[in-house]
PDB file of C-alpha atoms and ligand atoms in Angstrom:
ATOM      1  CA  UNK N 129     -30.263 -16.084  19.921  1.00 62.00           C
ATOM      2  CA  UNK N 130     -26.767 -14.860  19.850  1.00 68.00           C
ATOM      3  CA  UNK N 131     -26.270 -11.722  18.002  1.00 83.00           C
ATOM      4  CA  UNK N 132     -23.701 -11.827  14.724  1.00 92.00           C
ATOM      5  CA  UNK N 133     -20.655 -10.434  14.360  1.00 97.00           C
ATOM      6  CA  UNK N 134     -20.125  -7.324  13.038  1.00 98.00           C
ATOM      7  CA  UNK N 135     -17.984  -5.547  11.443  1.00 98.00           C
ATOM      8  CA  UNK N 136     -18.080  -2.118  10.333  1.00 98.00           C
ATOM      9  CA  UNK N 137     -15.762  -0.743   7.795  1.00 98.00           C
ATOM     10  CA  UNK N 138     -14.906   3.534   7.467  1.00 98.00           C
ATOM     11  CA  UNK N 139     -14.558   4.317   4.071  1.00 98.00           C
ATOM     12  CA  UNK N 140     -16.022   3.066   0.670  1.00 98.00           C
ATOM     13  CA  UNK N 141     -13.500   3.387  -1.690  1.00 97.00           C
ATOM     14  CA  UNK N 142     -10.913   0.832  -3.066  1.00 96.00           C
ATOM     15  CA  UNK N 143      -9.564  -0.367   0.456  1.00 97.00           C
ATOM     16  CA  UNK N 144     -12.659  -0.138   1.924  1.00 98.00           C
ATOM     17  CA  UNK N 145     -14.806  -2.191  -0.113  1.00 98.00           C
ATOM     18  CA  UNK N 146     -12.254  -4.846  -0.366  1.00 97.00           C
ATOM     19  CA  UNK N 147     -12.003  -5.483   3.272  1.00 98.00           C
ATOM     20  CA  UNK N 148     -15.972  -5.454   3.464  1.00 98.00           C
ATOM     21  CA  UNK N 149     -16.358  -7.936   0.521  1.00 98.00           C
ATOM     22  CA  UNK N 150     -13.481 -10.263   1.990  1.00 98.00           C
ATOM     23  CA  UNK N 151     -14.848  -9.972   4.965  1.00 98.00           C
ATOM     24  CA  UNK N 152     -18.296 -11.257   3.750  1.00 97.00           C
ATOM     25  CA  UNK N 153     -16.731 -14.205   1.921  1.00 97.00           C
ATOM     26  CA  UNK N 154     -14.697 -15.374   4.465  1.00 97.00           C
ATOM     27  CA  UNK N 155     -17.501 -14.669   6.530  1.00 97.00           C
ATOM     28  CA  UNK N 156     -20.835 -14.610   4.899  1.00 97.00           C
ATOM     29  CA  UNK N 157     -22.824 -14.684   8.600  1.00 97.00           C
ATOM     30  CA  UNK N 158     -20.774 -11.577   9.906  1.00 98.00           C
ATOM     31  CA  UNK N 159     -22.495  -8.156   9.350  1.00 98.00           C
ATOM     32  CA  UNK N 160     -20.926  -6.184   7.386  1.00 98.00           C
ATOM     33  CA  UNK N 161     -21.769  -2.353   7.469  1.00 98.00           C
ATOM     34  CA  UNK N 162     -19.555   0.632   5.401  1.00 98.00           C
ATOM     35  CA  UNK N 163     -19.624   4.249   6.545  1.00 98.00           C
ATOM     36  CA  UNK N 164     -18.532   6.527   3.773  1.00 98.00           C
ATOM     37  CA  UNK N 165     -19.258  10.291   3.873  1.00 98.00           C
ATOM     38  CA  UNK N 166     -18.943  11.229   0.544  1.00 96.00           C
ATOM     39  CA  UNK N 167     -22.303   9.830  -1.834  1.00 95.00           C
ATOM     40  CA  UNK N 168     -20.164   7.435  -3.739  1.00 95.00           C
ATOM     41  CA  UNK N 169     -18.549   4.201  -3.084  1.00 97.00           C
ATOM     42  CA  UNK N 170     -16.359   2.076  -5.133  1.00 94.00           C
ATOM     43  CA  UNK N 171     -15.039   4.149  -8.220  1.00 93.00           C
ATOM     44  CA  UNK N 172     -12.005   4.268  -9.802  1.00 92.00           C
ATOM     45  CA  UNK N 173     -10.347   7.310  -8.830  1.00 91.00           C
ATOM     46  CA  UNK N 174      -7.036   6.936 -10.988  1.00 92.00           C
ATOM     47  CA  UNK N 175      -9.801   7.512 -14.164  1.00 94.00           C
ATOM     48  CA  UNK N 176     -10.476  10.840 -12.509  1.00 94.00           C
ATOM     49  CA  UNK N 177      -8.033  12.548 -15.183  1.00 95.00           C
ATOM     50  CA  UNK N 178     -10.568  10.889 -18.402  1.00 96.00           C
ATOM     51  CA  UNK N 179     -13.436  12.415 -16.819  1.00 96.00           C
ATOM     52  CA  UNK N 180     -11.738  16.222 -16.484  1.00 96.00           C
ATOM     53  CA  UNK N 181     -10.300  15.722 -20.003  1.00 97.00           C
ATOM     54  CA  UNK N 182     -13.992  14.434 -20.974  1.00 96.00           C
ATOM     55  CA  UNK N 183     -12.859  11.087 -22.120  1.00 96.00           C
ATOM     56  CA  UNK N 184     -15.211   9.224 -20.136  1.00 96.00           C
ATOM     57  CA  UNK N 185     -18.528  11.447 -20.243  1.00 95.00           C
ATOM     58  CA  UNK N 186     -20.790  10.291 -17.639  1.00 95.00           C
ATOM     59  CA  UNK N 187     -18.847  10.022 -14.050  1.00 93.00           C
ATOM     60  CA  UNK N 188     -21.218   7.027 -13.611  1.00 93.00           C
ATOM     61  CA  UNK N 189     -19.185   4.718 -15.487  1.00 95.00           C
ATOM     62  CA  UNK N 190     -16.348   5.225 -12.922  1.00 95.00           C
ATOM     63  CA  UNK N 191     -17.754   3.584 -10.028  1.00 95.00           C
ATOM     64  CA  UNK N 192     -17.240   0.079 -10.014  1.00 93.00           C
ATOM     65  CA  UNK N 193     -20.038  -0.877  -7.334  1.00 95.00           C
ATOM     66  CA  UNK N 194     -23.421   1.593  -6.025  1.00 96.00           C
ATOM     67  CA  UNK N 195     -24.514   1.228  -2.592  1.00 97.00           C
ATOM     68  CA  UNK N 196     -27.288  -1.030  -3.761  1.00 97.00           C
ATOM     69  CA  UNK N 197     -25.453  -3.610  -5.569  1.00 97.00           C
ATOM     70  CA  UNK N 198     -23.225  -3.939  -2.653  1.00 98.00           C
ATOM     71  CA  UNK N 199     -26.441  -4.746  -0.719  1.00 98.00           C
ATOM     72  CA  UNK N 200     -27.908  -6.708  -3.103  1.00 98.00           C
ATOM     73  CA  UNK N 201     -24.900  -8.959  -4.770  1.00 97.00           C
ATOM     74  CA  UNK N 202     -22.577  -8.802  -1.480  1.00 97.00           C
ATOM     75  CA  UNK N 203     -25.010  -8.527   1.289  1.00 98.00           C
ATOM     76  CA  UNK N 204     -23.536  -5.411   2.611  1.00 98.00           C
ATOM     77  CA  UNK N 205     -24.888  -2.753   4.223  1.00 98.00           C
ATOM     78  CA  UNK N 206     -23.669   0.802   2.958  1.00 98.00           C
ATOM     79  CA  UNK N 207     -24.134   3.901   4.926  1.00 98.00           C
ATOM     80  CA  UNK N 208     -23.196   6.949   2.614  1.00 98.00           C
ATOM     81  CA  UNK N 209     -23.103  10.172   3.467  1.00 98.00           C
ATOM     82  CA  UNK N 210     -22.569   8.977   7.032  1.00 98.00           C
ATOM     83  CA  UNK N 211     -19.474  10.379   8.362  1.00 98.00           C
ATOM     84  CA  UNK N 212     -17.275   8.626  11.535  1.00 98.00           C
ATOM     85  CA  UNK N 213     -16.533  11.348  14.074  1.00 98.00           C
ATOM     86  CA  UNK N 214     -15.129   9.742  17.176  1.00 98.00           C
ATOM     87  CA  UNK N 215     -14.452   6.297  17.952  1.00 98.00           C
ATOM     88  CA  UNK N 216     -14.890   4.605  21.524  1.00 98.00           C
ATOM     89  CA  UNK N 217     -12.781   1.747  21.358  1.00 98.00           C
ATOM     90  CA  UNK N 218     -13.579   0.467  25.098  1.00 98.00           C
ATOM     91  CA  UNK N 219     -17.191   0.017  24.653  1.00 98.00           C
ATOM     92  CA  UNK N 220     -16.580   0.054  20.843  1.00 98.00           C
ATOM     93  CA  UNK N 221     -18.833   2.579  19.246  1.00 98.00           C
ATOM     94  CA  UNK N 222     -18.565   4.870  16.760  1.00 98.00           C
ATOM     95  CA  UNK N 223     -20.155   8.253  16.465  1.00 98.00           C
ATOM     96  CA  UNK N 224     -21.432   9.192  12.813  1.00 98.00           C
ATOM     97  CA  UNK N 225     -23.003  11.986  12.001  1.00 98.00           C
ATOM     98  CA  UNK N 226     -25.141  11.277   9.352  1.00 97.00           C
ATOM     99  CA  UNK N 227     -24.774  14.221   6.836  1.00 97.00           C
ATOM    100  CA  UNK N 228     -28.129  13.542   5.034  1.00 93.00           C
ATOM    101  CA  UNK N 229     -30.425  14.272   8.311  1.00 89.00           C
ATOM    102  CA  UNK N 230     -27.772  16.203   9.829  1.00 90.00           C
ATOM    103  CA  UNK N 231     -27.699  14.246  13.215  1.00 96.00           C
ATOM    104  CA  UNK N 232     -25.437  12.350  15.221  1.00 97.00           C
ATOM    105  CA  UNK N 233     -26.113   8.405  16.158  1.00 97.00           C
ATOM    106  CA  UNK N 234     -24.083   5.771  17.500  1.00 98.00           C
ATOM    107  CA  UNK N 235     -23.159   3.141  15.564  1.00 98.00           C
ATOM    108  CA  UNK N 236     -21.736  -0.622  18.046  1.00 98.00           C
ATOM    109  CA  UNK N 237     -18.832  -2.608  16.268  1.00 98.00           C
ATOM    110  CA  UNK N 238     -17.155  -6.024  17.352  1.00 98.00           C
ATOM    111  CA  UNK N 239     -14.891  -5.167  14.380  1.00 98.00           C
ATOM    112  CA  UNK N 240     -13.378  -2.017  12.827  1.00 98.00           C
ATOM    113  CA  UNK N 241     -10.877  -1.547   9.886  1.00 98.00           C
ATOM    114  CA  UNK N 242     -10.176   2.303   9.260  1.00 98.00           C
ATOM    115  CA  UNK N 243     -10.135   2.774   5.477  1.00 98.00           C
ATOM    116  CA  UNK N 244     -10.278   6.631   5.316  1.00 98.00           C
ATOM    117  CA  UNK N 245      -6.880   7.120   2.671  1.00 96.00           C
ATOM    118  CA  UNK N 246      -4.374   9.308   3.302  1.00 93.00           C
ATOM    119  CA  UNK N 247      -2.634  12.266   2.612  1.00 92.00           C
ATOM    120  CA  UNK N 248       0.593  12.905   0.786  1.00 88.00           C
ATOM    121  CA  UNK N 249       4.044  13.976   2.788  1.00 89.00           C
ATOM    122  CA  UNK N 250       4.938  17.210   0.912  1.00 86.00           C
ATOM    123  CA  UNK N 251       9.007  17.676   1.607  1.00 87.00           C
ATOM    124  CA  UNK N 252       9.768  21.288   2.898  1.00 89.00           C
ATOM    125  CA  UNK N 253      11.535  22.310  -0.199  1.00 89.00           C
ATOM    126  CA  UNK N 254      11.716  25.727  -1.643  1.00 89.00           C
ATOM    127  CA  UNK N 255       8.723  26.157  -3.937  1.00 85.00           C
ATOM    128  CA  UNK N 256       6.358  23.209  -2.291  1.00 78.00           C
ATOM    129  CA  UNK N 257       2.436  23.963  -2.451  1.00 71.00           C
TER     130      UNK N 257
HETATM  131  C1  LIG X  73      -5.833  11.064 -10.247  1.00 82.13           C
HETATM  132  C2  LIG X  73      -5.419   9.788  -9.578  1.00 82.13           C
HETATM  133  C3  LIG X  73      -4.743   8.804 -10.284  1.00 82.13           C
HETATM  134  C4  LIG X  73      -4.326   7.637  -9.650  1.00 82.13           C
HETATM  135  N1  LIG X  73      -3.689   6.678 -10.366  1.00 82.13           N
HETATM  136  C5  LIG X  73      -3.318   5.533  -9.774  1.00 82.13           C
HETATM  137  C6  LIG X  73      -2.698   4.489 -10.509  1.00 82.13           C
HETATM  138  O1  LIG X  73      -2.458   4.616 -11.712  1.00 82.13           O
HETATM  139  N2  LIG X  73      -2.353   3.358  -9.851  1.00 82.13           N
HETATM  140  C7  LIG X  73      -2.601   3.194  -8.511  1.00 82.13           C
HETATM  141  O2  LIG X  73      -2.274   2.128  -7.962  1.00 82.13           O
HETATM  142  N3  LIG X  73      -3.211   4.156  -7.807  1.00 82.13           N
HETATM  143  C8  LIG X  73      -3.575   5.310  -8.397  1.00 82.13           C
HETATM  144  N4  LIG X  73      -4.197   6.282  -7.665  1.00 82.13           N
HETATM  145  C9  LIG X  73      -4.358   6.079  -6.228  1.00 82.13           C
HETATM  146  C10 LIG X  73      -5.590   5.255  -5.881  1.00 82.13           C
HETATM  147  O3  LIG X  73      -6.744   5.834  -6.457  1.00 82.13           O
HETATM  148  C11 LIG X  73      -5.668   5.289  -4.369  1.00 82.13           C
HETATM  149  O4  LIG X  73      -4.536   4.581  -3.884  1.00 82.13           O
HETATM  150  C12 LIG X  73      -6.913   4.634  -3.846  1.00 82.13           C
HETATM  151  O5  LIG X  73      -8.034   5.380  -4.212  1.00 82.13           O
HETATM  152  C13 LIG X  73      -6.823   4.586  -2.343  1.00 82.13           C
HETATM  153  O6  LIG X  73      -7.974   3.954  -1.910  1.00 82.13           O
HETATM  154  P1  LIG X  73      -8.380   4.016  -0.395  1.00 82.13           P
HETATM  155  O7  LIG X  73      -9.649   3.240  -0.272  1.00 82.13           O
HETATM  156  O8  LIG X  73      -7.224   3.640   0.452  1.00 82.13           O
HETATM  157  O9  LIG X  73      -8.615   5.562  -0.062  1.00 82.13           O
HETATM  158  P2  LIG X  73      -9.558   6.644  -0.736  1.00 82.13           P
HETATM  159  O10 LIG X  73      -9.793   6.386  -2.184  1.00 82.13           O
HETATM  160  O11 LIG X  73      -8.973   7.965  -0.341  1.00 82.13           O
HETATM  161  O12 LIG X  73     -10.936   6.426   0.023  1.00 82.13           O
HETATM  162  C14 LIG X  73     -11.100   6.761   1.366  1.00 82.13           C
HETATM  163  C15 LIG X  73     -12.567   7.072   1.589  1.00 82.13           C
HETATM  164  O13 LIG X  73     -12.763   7.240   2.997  1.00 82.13           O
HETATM  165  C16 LIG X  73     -13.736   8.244   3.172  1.00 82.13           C
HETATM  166  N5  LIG X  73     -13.572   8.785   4.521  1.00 82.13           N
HETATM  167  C17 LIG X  73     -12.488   9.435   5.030  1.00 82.13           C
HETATM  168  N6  LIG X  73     -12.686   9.771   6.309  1.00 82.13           N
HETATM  169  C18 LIG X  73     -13.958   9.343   6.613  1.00 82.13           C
HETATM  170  C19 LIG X  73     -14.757   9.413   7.801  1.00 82.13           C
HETATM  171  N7  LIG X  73     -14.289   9.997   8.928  1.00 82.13           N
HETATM  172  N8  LIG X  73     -16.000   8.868   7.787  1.00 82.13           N
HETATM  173  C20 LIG X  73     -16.475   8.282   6.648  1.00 82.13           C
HETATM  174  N9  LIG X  73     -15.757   8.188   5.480  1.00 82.13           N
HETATM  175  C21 LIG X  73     -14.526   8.720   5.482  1.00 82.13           C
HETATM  176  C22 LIG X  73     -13.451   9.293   2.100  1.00 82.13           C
HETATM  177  O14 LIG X  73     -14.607  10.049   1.812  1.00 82.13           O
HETATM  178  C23 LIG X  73     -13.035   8.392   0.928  1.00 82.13           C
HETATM  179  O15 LIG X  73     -14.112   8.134   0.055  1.00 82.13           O
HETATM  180  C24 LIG X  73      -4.618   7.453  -8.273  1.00 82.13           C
HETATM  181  C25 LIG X  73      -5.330   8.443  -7.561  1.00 82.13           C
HETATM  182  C26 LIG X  73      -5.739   9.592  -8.199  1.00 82.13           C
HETATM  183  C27 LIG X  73      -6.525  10.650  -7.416  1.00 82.13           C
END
């Protein structure tokens, strides 16, 4: 039996999870598997600022979507706390150290979107941090 396709997505957050859940309903055979290293997936980072100031109590009700649901209600398969290191892009692997065990495996893809975020440009003007 021919293996499925499979897609693996880096990064859980807002562009992450929407690739993986397009991908599954444009696809619903294709395996779909996220890699994000931080224990959260899915929340709503522009609330951040309500949670410092203590309008929103419980960080909980940020996240939109847990690992589980996204299992569960999407049929996707969420690593977390599983960090990409290096990616082989002729025999298309990934290594991921998985931060929970502390150890390195290799993780095959026939697909890969890079959903990591980004980091501001900070001009080089007198008094930049
Ligand atoms: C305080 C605040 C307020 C904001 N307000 C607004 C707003 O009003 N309107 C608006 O449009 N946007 C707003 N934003 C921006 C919005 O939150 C971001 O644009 C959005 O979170 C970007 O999503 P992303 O998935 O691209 O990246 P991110 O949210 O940065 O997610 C990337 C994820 O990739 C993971 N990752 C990175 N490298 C690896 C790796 N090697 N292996 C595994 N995982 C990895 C990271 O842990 C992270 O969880 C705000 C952001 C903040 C912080």
């Amino acid at each position: 039996m021919p293996s499925r396709e499979k897609l693996v997505v880096i990064g859980g957050v807002a562009a992450g999870m929407s690739a993986a859940s397009s991908a599954k309903r444009a696809k619903p055979e294709m395996k779909v598997v996220v890699l994000e290293r931080d224990l959260h997936i899915s929340y709503g980072a522009c609330s951040l600022p309500y949670y410092i100031s203590d309008d929103v109590k419980d960080f909980h009700d940020l996240i939109v979507l847990t690992p589980q649901a996204a299992e569960k209600e999407r049929g996707i398969k969420v690593l977390t706390r599983h960090e990409a290191l290096s990616i082989d892009k002729e025999s298309k692997q990934i290594l991921v150290k998985d931060l929970n065990g502390n150890k390195e495996v290799e993780i095959s893809y026939d697909k890969l979107v890079l959903a990591t975020g980004g980091l501001p440009v900070v001009p080089p003007s007198q008094g930049s941090i």
